[in-house]
Tab-separated table of C-alpha atoms in Angstrom:
chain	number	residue	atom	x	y	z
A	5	UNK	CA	-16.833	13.551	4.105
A	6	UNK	CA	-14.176	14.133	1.729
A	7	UNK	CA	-16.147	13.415	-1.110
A	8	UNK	CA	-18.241	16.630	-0.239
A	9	UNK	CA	-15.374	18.490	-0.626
A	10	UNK	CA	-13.782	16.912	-3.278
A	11	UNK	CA	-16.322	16.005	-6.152
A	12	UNK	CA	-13.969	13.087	-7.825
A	13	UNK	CA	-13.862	11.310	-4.027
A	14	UNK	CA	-17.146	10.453	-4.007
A	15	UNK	CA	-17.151	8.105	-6.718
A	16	UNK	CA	-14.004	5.993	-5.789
A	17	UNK	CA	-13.778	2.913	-3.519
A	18	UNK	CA	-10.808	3.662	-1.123
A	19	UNK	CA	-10.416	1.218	1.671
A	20	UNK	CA	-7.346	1.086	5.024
A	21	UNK	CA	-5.583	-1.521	2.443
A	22	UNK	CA	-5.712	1.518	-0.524
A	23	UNK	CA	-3.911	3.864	2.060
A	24	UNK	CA	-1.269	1.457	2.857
A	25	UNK	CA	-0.770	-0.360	-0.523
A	26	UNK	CA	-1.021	2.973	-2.732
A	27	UNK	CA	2.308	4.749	-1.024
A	28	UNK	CA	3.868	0.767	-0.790
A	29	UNK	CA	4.112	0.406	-4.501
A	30	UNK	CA	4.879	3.807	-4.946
A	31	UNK	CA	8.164	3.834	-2.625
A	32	UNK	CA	9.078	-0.149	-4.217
A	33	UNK	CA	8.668	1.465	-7.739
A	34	UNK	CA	10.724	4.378	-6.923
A	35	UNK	CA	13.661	1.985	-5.497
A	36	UNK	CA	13.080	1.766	-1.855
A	37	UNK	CA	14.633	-1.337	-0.021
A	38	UNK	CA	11.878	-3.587	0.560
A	39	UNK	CA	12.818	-4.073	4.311
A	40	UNK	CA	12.532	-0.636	4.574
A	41	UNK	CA	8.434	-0.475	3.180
A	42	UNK	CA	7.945	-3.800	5.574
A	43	UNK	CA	9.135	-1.902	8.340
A	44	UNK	CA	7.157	1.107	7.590
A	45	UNK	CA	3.916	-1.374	7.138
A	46	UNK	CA	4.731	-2.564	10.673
A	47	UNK	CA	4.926	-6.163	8.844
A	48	UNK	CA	7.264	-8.665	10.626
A	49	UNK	CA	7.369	-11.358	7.792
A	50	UNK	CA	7.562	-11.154	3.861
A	51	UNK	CA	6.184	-14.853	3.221
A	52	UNK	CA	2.274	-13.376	2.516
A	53	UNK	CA	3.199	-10.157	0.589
A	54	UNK	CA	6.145	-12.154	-1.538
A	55	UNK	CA	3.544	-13.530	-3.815
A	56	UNK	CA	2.145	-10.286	-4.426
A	57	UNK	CA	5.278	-8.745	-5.559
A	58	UNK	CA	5.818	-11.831	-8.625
């Protein structure tokens, strides 16, 4: 397991929706079209993650 090799890991809760969330914000922070993360995501609508972004 990862935390065996790295120490920190082992305390930290990282689910599938940390992977794919995590880089998300990162690229919308850093300017990215937000078409372009939905793509990436594989998400065909906005309506559900529109909320989030308020």
């Amino acid at each position: 397991m990862a935390g065996e090799t790295v120490p920190t890991l082992a305390t930290k809760r990282v689910s599938p929706h940390t992977v794919r969330h995590t880089p998300a914000v990162h690229l919308l922070r850093a300017g990215v079209d937000i078409n372009t993360i939905r793509a990436w995501l594989g998400h065909v609508s906005l309506d559900k993650r529109r909320s989030r972004l308020r």
